Amino acid sequence: MKKILLGFALFLGAFQTQAQESNLQLKGTVVDTVAQYVYLQKFHNKMFTTIDSVKVKDGNFSFKTKVKTPELYGLSVNTASSPLYIFLEKTPITVQLNPKKYYSNSVVEGSASQDLFETYKKTKDVEISKFITEHPNSLVSAYVLYRNWSYRLSPEQITQNIALLDKSLQSTTYVKELKELVTVLDGLAIGKKAPDFTANDPEGKPVRLYQNLKGYTLVDFWASWCSPCRKENPNIVAAYKEFHDKGFNIVAISLDKKKENWIKGIQDDNLTWTHVSDLLFWNSAVAKLYGVRAIPANYLVDSKGIIVAKNLHGEELQSTLKTLLENKI
């Protein structure tokens, strides 16, 4: 009988750590702003979607929205900018919402997950496996593995870290998407064939990757809003000028949201090669096809579509092209 009760208690404990729908107990004040509304946003795939809003009254706001908790949400006074990242739980939570300096001076009280998240952000030289081992039951562990580490780790390392998470987290969106990512990345190893795709260029004309494979082609992921991408572009331009006539081509996929920004970025950076985009930001179908979780990112493929290198940046891009196209090795 004791074994049965113990088993039930363990089951119940695991069940209670999973996200369940309940009414929020979320209230707070807004400071350093004349905003009239506070927006509650749901996080998915590096993006936030507004699910509710409340009017600010005498500097105060309160949400009683029915949502799944524990889970990551966003609080904002302006849906056009990045919100305060906040882990909401069933417990009463109080927020002092300050939009200045990207909400960095905001204060959240009542959320244990938020406390752990703030500790994580302040910790230098995080060892993700150690962090997960110390907090295997926390949704924060699953989130940071998904959001901050998935693009740094090999498929094998991602799988190893997933195994460190408690069973109660295995059904979360973060873990499900990580497992899907592992499958995608396994198929994108050097020596394997790059996935073909078709997407529209700035004029709206469809471009197929496999119809543009000549010599060696860089499948390059970038966006006009991405500062590291824009810093890398002069290096890619230099490589293109030096090696294009020797057989180097580029098909660039933008994760932009607005066509005018995409085109302006192309023009401003003198990117004179083939460009495509579905203008869906992180929902880009091609980015998902290639397991892209951070940009800039790229794959170098040969004329048959075989991946010969990946994530070549700076001098490494030019030295690799020199070896392939000049030395003919």
CSV table of N, CA and C in Angstrom, one decimal, residues 61-141:
chain,number,residue,atom,x,y,z
A,61,PHE,N,-2.0,48.0,-13.1
A,61,PHE,CA,-2.6,47.1,-14.1
A,61,PHE,C,-2.8,45.8,-13.4
A,62,SER,N,-3.7,44.9,-13.9
A,62,SER,CA,-4.0,43.6,-13.4
A,62,SER,C,-4.5,42.7,-14.5
A,63,PHE,N,-3.9,41.5,-14.5
A,63,PHE,CA,-4.4,40.5,-15.5
A,63,PHE,C,-5.0,39.3,-14.7
A,64,LYS,N,-6.1,38.8,-15.2
A,64,LYS,CA,-6.7,37.6,-14.7
A,64,LYS,C,-7.0,36.6,-15.8
A,65,THR,N,-6.2,36.8,-16.9
A,65,THR,CA,-6.3,35.9,-18.1
A,65,THR,C,-6.1,34.5,-17.8
A,66,LYS,N,-6.9,33.6,-18.4
A,66,LYS,CA,-6.7,32.2,-18.3
A,66,LYS,C,-5.6,31.7,-19.2
A,67,VAL,N,-4.5,31.3,-18.7
A,67,VAL,CA,-3.3,30.9,-19.5
A,67,VAL,C,-2.7,29.6,-18.9
A,68,LYS,N,-1.8,29.0,-19.7
A,68,LYS,CA,-1.0,27.9,-19.2
A,68,LYS,C,0.2,28.4,-18.4
A,69,THR,N,0.4,27.8,-17.2
A,69,THR,CA,1.5,28.1,-16.3
A,69,THR,C,2.0,26.8,-15.8
A,70,PRO,N,3.3,26.7,-15.4
A,70,PRO,CA,4.3,27.7,-15.6
A,70,PRO,C,4.7,27.8,-17.1
A,71,GLU,N,5.0,29.0,-17.6
A,71,GLU,CA,5.3,29.3,-19.0
A,71,GLU,C,6.0,30.6,-19.1
A,72,LEU,N,6.7,30.8,-20.2
A,72,LEU,CA,7.3,32.1,-20.5
A,72,LEU,C,6.3,33.0,-21.2
A,73,TYR,N,6.2,34.2,-20.8
A,73,TYR,CA,5.4,35.2,-21.5
A,73,TYR,C,6.1,36.5,-21.6
A,74,GLY,N,5.5,37.5,-22.2
A,74,GLY,CA,6.1,38.8,-22.3
A,74,GLY,C,5.1,39.8,-21.8
A,75,LEU,N,5.6,40.9,-21.1
A,75,LEU,CA,4.8,42.0,-20.7
A,75,LEU,C,5.4,43.3,-21.4
A,76,SER,N,4.5,44.0,-22.0
A,76,SER,CA,5.0,45.2,-22.8
A,76,SER,C,4.0,46.3,-22.8
A,77,VAL,N,4.5,47.5,-22.9
A,77,VAL,CA,3.6,48.7,-23.1
A,77,VAL,C,3.6,49.1,-24.6
A,78,ASN,N,4.4,48.4,-25.4
A,78,ASN,CA,4.5,48.7,-26.8
A,78,ASN,C,4.8,47.4,-27.6
A,79,THR,N,3.8,46.9,-28.3
A,79,THR,CA,3.9,45.6,-29.0
A,79,THR,C,4.9,45.6,-30.2
A,80,ALA,N,5.4,46.8,-30.5
A,80,ALA,CA,6.4,46.9,-31.6
A,80,ALA,C,7.8,46.7,-31.2
A,81,SER,N,8.0,46.6,-29.9
A,81,SER,CA,9.3,46.4,-29.3
A,81,SER,C,9.4,45.2,-28.5
A,82,SER,N,10.6,44.7,-28.2
A,82,SER,CA,10.7,43.5,-27.4
A,82,SER,C,10.2,43.7,-25.9
A,83,PRO,N,9.5,42.7,-25.4
A,83,PRO,CA,8.9,42.9,-24.1
A,83,PRO,C,9.8,42.5,-22.9
A,84,LEU,N,9.3,42.6,-21.7
A,84,LEU,CA,9.9,42.0,-20.6
A,84,LEU,C,9.6,40.5,-20.6
A,85,TYR,N,10.7,39.7,-20.6
A,85,TYR,CA,10.5,38.2,-20.5
A,85,TYR,C,10.2,37.9,-19.1
A,86,ILE,N,9.1,37.2,-18.9
A,86,ILE,CA,8.6,36.8,-17.6
A,86,ILE,C,8.0,35.4,-17.5
A,87,PHE,N,8.6,34.6,-16.6
A,87,PHE,CA,8.0,33.3,-16.3
A,87,PHE,C,6.9,33.4,-15.3
A,88,LEU,N,5.7,33.1,-15.8
A,88,LEU,CA,4.5,33.2,-15.0
A,88,LEU,C,4.1,31.8,-14.4
A,89,GLU,N,3.7,31.9,-13.1
A,89,GLU,CA,3.3,30.6,-12.4
A,89,GLU,C,1.9,30.8,-11.9
A,90,LYS,N,1.4,29.8,-11.2
A,90,LYS,CA,0.1,29.9,-10.5
A,90,LYS,C,0.1,30.8,-9.4
A,91,THR,N,1.2,31.1,-8.8
A,91,THR,CA,1.3,31.9,-7.6
A,91,THR,C,1.0,33.4,-7.9
A,92,PRO,N,0.6,34.2,-7.0
A,92,PRO,CA,0.4,35.6,-7.2
A,92,PRO,C,1.7,36.3,-7.5
A,93,ILE,N,1.7,37.1,-8.6
A,93,ILE,CA,3.0,37.7,-9.1
A,93,ILE,C,2.7,39.2,-9.2
A,94,THR,N,3.7,40.0,-8.7
A,94,THR,CA,3.7,41.4,-8.8
A,94,THR,C,4.8,42.0,-9.6
A,95,VAL,N,4.5,42.9,-10.5
A,95,VAL,CA,5.6,43.4,-11.4
A,95,VAL,C,5.6,45.0,-11.3
A,96,GLN,N,6.8,45.5,-11.3
A,96,GLN,CA,7.0,46.9,-11.5
A,96,GLN,C,7.6,47.0,-12.9
A,97,LEU,N,6.8,47.4,-13.8
A,97,LEU,CA,7.2,47.4,-15.2
A,97,LEU,C,7.7,48.7,-15.7
A,98,ASN,N,9.0,48.7,-16.0
A,98,ASN,CA,9.7,49.9,-16.5
A,98,ASN,C,10.3,49.6,-17.9
A,99,PRO,N,9.7,50.3,-18.9
A,99,PRO,CA,10.1,50.0,-20.3
A,99,PRO,C,11.5,50.5,-20.7
A,100,LYS,N,12.1,51.4,-19.9
A,100,LYS,CA,13.4,52.0,-20.2
A,100,LYS,C,14.5,50.9,-20.2
A,101,LYS,N,15.4,51.1,-21.1
A,101,LYS,CA,16.6,50.2,-21.2
A,101,LYS,C,16.1,48.7,-21.4
A,102,TYR,N,15.1,48.5,-22.3
A,102,TYR,CA,14.6,47.2,-22.6
A,102,TYR,C,14.1,46.5,-21.4
A,103,TYR,N,13.4,47.2,-20.5
A,103,TYR,CA,12.8,46.6,-19.3
A,103,TYR,C,13.8,46.1,-18.3
A,104,SER,N,15.1,46.4,-18.4
A,104,SER,CA,16.1,45.9,-17.6
A,104,SER,C,15.9,46.3,-16.1
A,105,ASN,N,15.2,47.4,-15.8
A,105,ASN,CA,15.1,47.8,-14.5
A,105,ASN,C,13.7,47.4,-13.9
A,106,SER,N,13.0,46.6,-14.6
A,106,SER,CA,11.7,46.1,-14.1
A,106,SER,C,12.0,45.1,-13.0
A,107,VAL,N,11.0,44.9,-12.1
A,107,VAL,CA,11.1,44.1,-10.9
A,107,VAL,C,10.0,43.1,-10.9
A,108,VAL,N,10.3,41.8,-10.8
A,108,VAL,CA,9.2,40.8,-10.7
A,108,VAL,C,9.3,40.0,-9.4
A,109,GLU,N,8.2,39.9,-8.7
A,109,GLU,CA,8.2,39.2,-7.4
A,109,GLU,C,7.1,38.2,-7.4
A,110,GLY,N,7.4,37.0,-6.8
A,110,GLY,CA,6.4,35.9,-6.7
A,110,GLY,C,6.6,34.8,-7.6
A,111,SER,N,7.5,34.8,-8.5
A,111,SER,CA,7.8,33.7,-9.5
A,111,SER,C,9.1,33.1,-9.2
A,112,ALA,N,9.1,31.9,-8.7
A,112,ALA,CA,10.4,31.2,-8.5
A,112,ALA,C,11.2,31.0,-9.8
A,113,SER,N,10.4,30.7,-10.9
A,113,SER,CA,11.0,30.5,-12.2
A,113,SER,C,11.7,31.7,-12.6
A,114,GLN,N,11.1,32.9,-12.4
A,114,GLN,CA,11.7,34.2,-12.8
A,114,GLN,C,12.9,34.4,-12.0
A,115,ASP,N,12.9,34.1,-10.7
A,115,ASP,CA,14.1,34.3,-9.9
A,115,ASP,C,15.3,33.5,-10.5
A,116,LEU,N,15.0,32.2,-10.9
A,116,LEU,CA,16.1,31.4,-11.4
A,116,LEU,C,16.5,31.9,-12.8
A,117,PHE,N,15.6,32.4,-13.6
A,117,PHE,CA,15.9,32.9,-14.9
A,117,PHE,C,16.9,34.2,-14.7
A,118,GLU,N,16.6,35.0,-13.8
A,118,GLU,CA,17.4,36.2,-13.5
A,118,GLU,C,18.8,35.8,-13.0
A,119,THR,N,18.8,34.8,-12.2
A,119,THR,CA,20.1,34.2,-11.8
A,119,THR,C,20.9,33.7,-12.9
A,120,TYR,N,20.3,33.0,-13.8
A,120,TYR,CA,20.9,32.4,-15.0
A,120,TYR,C,21.5,33.5,-15.8
A,121,LYS,N,20.8,34.6,-16.1
A,121,LYS,CA,21.2,35.7,-16.9
A,121,LYS,C,22.4,36.4,-16.4
A,122,LYS,N,22.5,36.4,-15.0
A,122,LYS,CA,23.7,37.1,-14.4
A,122,LYS,C,24.9,36.2,-14.2
A,123,THR,N,24.7,34.9,-14.5
A,123,THR,CA,25.9,34.0,-14.3
A,123,THR,C,26.8,34.0,-15.5
A,124,LYS,N,28.1,34.1,-15.2
A,124,LYS,CA,29.0,34.1,-16.3
A,124,LYS,C,29.5,32.7,-16.5
A,125,ASP,N,29.9,32.4,-17.8
A,125,ASP,CA,30.4,31.1,-18.1
A,125,ASP,C,29.6,29.9,-17.6
A,126,VAL,N,28.3,30.0,-18.0
A,126,VAL,CA,27.3,28.9,-17.6
A,126,VAL,C,27.7,27.6,-18.3
A,127,GLU,N,27.7,26.5,-17.6
A,127,GLU,CA,27.8,25.2,-18.1
A,127,GLU,C,26.4,24.6,-18.2
A,128,ILE,N,25.9,24.5,-19.3
A,128,ILE,CA,24.5,24.2,-19.5
A,128,ILE,C,24.1,22.8,-18.8
A,129,SER,N,25.0,21.8,-19.0
A,129,SER,CA,24.7,20.5,-18.4
A,129,SER,C,24.7,20.6,-16.9
A,130,LYS,N,25.6,21.4,-16.3
A,130,LYS,CA,25.6,21.6,-14.9
A,130,LYS,C,24.4,22.3,-14.4
A,131,PHE,N,24.0,23.3,-15.1
A,131,PHE,CA,22.8,24.1,-14.8
A,131,PHE,C,21.5,23.2,-14.8
A,132,ILE,N,21.4,22.4,-15.8
A,132,ILE,CA,20.2,21.5,-15.9
A,132,ILE,C,20.3,20.5,-14.8
A,133,THR,N,21.4,19.9,-14.5
A,133,THR,CA,21.6,18.9,-13.4
A,133,THR,C,21.2,19.5,-12.1
A,134,GLU,N,21.5,20.8,-11.9
A,134,GLU,CA,21.1,21.5,-10.6
A,134,GLU,C,19.6,21.9,-10.6
A,135,HIS,N,19.0,22.0,-11.8
A,135,HIS,CA,17.6,22.4,-11.8
A,135,HIS,C,16.8,21.6,-12.8
A,136,PRO,N,16.8,20.3,-12.7
A,136,PRO,CA,16.2,19.4,-13.7
A,136,PRO,C,14.7,19.5,-13.8
A,137,ASN,N,14.0,20.1,-12.8
A,137,ASN,CA,12.5,20.2,-12.8
A,137,ASN,C,12.0,21.5,-13.3
A,138,SER,N,12.9,22.5,-13.5
A,138,SER,CA,12.5,23.8,-13.8
A,138,SER,C,12.3,24.0,-15.3
A,139,LEU,N,11.2,24.7,-15.6
A,139,LEU,CA,11.0,25.0,-17.0
A,139,LEU,C,12.1,25.9,-17.6
A,140,VAL,N,12.7,26.7,-16.7
A,140,VAL,CA,13.8,27.5,-17.1
A,140,VAL,C,14.9,26.7,-17.8
A,141,SER,N,15.2,25.6,-17.2
A,141,SER,CA,16.3,24.7,-17.8
A,141,SER,C,15.9,24.3,-19.2
